[in-house]
mmCIF file of C-alpha atoms and ligand atoms in Angstrom:
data_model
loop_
_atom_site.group_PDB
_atom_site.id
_atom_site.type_symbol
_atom_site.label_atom_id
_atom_site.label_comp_id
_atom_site.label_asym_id
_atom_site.label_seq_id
_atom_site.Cartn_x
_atom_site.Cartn_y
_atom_site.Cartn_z
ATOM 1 C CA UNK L 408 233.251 214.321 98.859
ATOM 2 C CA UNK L 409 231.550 211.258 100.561
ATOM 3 C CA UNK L 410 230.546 211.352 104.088
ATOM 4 C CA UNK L 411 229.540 208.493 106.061
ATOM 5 C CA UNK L 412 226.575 209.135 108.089
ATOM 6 C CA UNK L 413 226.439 208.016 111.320
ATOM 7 C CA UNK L 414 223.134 207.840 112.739
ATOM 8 C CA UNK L 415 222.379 207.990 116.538
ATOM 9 C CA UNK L 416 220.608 206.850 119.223
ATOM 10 C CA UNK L 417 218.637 208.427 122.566
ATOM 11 C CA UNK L 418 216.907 210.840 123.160
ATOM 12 C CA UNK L 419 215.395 213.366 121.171
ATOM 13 C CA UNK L 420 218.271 216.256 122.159
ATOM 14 C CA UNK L 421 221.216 213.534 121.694
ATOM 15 C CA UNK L 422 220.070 212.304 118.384
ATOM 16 C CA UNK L 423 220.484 216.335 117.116
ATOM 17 C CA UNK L 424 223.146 217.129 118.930
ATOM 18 C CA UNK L 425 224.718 214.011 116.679
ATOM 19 C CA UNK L 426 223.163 214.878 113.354
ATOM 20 C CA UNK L 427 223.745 218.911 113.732
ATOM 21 C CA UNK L 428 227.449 219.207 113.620
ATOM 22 C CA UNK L 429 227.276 216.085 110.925
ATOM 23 C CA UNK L 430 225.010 218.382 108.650
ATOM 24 C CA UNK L 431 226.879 221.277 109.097
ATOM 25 C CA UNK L 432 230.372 219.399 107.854
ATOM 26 C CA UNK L 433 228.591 217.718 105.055
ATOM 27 C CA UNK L 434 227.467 220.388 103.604
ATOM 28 C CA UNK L 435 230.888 222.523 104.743
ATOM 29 C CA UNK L 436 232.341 223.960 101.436
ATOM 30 C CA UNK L 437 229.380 222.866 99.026
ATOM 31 C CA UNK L 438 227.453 226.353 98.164
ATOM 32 C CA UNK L 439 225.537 224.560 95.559
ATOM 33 C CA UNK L 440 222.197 225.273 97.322
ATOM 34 C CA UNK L 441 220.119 221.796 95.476
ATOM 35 C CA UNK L 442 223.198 219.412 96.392
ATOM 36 C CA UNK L 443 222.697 221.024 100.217
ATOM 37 C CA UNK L 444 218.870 220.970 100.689
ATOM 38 C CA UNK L 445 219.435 216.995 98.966
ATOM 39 C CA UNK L 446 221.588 215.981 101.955
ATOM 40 C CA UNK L 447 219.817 217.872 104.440
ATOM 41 C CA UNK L 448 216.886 215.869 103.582
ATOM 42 C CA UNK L 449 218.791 212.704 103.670
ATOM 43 C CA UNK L 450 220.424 213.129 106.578
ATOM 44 C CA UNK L 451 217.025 214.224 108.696
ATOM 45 C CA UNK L 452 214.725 211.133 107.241
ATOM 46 C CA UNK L 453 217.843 209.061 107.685
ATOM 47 C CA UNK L 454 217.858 209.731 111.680
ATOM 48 C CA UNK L 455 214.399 210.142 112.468
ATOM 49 C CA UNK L 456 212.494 208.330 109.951
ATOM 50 C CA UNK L 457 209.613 210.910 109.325
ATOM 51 C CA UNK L 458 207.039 210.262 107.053
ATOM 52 C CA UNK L 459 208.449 212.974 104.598
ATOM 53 C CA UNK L 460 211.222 215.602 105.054
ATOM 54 C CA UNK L 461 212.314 217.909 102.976
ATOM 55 C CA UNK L 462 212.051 222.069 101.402
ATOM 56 C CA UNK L 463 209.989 224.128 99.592
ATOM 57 C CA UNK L 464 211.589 227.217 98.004
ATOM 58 C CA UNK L 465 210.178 230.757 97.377
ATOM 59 C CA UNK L 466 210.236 231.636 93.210
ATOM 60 C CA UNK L 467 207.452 233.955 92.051
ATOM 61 C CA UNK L 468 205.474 234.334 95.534
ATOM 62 C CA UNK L 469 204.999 230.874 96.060
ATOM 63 C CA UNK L 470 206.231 228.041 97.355
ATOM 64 C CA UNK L 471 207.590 225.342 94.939
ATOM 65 C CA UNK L 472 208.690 221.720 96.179
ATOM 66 C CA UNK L 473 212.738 221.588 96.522
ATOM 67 C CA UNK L 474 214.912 218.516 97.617
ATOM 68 C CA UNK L 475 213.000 216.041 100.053
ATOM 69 C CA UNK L 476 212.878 212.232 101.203
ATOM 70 C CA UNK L 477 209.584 210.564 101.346
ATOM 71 C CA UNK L 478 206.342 210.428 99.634
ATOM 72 C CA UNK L 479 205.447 212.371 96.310
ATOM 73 C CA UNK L 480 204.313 216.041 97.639
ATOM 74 C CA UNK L 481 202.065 218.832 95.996
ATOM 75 C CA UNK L 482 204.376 221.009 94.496
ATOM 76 C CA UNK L 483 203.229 224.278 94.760
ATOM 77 C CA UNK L 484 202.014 226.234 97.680
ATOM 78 C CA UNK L 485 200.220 229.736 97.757
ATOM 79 C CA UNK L 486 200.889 231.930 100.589
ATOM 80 C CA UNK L 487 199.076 232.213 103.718
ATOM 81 C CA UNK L 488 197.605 228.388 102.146
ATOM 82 C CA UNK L 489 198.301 225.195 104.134
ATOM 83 C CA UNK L 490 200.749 224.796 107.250
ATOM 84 C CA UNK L 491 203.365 225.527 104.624
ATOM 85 C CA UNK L 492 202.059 229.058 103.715
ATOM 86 C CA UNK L 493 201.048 229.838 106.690
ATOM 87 C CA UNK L 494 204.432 229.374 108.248
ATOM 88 C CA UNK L 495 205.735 231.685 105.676
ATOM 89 C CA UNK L 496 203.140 234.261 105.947
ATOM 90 C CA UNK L 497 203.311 234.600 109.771
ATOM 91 C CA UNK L 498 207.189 234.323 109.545
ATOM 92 C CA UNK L 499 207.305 231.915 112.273
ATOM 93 C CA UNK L 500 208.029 228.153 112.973
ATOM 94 C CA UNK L 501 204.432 226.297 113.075
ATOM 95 C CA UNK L 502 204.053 222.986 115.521
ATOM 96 C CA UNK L 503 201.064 220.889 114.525
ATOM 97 C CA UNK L 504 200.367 218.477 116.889
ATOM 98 C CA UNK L 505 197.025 217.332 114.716
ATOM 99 C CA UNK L 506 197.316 217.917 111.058
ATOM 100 C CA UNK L 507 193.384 216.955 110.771
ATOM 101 C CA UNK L 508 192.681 220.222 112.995
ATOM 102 C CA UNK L 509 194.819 222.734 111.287
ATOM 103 C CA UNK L 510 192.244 224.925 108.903
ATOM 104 C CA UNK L 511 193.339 224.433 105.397
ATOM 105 C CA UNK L 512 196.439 221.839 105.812
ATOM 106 C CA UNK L 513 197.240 220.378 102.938
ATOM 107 C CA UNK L 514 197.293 216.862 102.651
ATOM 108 C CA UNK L 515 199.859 215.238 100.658
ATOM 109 C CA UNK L 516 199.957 211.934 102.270
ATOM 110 C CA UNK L 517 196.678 210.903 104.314
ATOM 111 C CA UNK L 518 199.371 208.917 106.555
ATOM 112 C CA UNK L 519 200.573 212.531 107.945
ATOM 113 C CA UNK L 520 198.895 212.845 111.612
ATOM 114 C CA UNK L 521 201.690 215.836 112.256
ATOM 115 C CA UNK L 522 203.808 218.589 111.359
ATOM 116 C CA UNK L 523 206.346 221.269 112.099
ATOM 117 C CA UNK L 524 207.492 223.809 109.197
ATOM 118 C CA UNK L 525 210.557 226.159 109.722
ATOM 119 C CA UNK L 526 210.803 229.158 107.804
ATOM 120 C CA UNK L 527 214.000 229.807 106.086
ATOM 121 C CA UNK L 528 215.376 233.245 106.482
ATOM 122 C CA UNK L 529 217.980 235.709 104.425
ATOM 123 C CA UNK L 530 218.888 238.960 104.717
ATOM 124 C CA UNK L 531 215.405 239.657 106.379
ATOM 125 C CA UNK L 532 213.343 237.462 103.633
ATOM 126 C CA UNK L 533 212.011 234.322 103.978
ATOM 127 C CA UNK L 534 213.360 232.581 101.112
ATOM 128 C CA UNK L 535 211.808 228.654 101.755
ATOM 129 C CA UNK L 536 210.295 226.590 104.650
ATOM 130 C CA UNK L 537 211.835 223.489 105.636
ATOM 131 C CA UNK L 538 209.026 220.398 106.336
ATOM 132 C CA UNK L 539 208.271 217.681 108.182
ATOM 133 C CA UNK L 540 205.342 214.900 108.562
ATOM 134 C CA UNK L 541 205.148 212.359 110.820
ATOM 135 C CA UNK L 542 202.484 209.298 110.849
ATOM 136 C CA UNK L 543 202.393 209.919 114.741
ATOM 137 C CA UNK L 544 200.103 212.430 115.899
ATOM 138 C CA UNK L 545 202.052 215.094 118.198
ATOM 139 C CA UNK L 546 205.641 214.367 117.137
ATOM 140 C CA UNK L 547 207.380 217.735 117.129
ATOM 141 C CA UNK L 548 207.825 219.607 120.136
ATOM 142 C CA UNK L 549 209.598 222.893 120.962
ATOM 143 C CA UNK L 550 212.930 220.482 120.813
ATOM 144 C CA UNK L 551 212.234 220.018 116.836
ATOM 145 C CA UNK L 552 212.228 223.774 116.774
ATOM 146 C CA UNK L 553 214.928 224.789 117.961
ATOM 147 C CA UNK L 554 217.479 222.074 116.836
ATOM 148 C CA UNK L 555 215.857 222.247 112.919
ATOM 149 C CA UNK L 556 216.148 226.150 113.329
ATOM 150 C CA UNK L 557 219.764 225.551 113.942
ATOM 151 C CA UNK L 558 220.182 223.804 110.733
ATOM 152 C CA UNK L 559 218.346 225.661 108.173
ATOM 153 C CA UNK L 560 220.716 228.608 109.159
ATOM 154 C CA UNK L 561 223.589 226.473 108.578
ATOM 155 C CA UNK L 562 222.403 226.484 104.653
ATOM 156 C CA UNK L 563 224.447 228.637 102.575
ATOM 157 C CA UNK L 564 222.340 230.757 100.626
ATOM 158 C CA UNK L 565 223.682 233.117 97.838
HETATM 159 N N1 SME A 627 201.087 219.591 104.631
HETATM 160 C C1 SME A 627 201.730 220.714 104.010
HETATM 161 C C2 SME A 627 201.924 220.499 102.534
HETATM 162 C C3 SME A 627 203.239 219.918 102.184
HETATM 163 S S1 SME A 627 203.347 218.282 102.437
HETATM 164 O O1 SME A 627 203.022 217.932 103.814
HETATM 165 C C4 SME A 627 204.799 217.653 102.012
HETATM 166 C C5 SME A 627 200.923 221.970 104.244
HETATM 167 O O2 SME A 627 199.810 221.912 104.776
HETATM 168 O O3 SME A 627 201.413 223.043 103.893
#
């Protein structure tokens, strides 16, 4: 399979509503879950050019770094530590406008002003957070949310 990606322009809501259905037929009849996560990644730093994009995956009660585009990245994360574990230990999508006022973020790049981490849900568990970091301060909004929601359920997990 190769897939040209074609990347978008305008606004915030037409540059997902372009990407979303080209994720979701890129990775349409690949249930290798690494090869997936790989072009996810790819496809989200190619459109929107964050600082770093990419997974972290459950194994053993913690988080250890999956597929991603960007910067090298810590590589394991303890629950309820960083925005990372703290996404996964609430259960819910964290926005963070100011990475330098979040107790306990965890700094992999000091270039990272922002953040928004997506918990990854199956069959009730949260099985891995998706992640991004932005040099701008404040650049993920409730928009982020829902469109990046969208595409981690798209993931086929076994
Ligand atoms: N900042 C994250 C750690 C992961 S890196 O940003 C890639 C956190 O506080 O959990």
């Amino acid at each position: 399979m190769a897939e040209d990606f074609i990347k978008a322009s305008g606004n915030k809501i037409e540059q997902y509503n372009s990407l979303v259905p080209q994720i979701a037929a890129v990775i349409a009849g690949e249930s290798d879950l690494i090869a997936n996560l790989a072009n996810i990644s790819a496809m989200l730093k190619t459109q929107f050019n964050w600082l770093w994009v990419g997974f972290y995956w459950v194994k053993n009660n913690e988080l250890v770094l999956g597929p991603f585009q960007g910067p090298i990245a810590c590589t394991r994360i303890q629950k309820g530590k960083g925005v990372c574990g703290s996404a996964w230990q609430q259960a819910q999508t964290l926005i963070v406008p100011d990475v330098n006022a979040f107790p306990g973020h965890i700094a992999c790049s000091s270039l990272s002003q922002s953040e928004i981490v997506v918990p990854i849900i199956h069959k009730g568990n949260i099985v891995g957070v998706l992640d991004a970091d932005a040099i701008l301060p404040a650049q993920f909004d409730e928009t982020d949310q829902l469109y990046l929601e969208q595409i981690v359920q798209l993931i086929p997990i076994e």
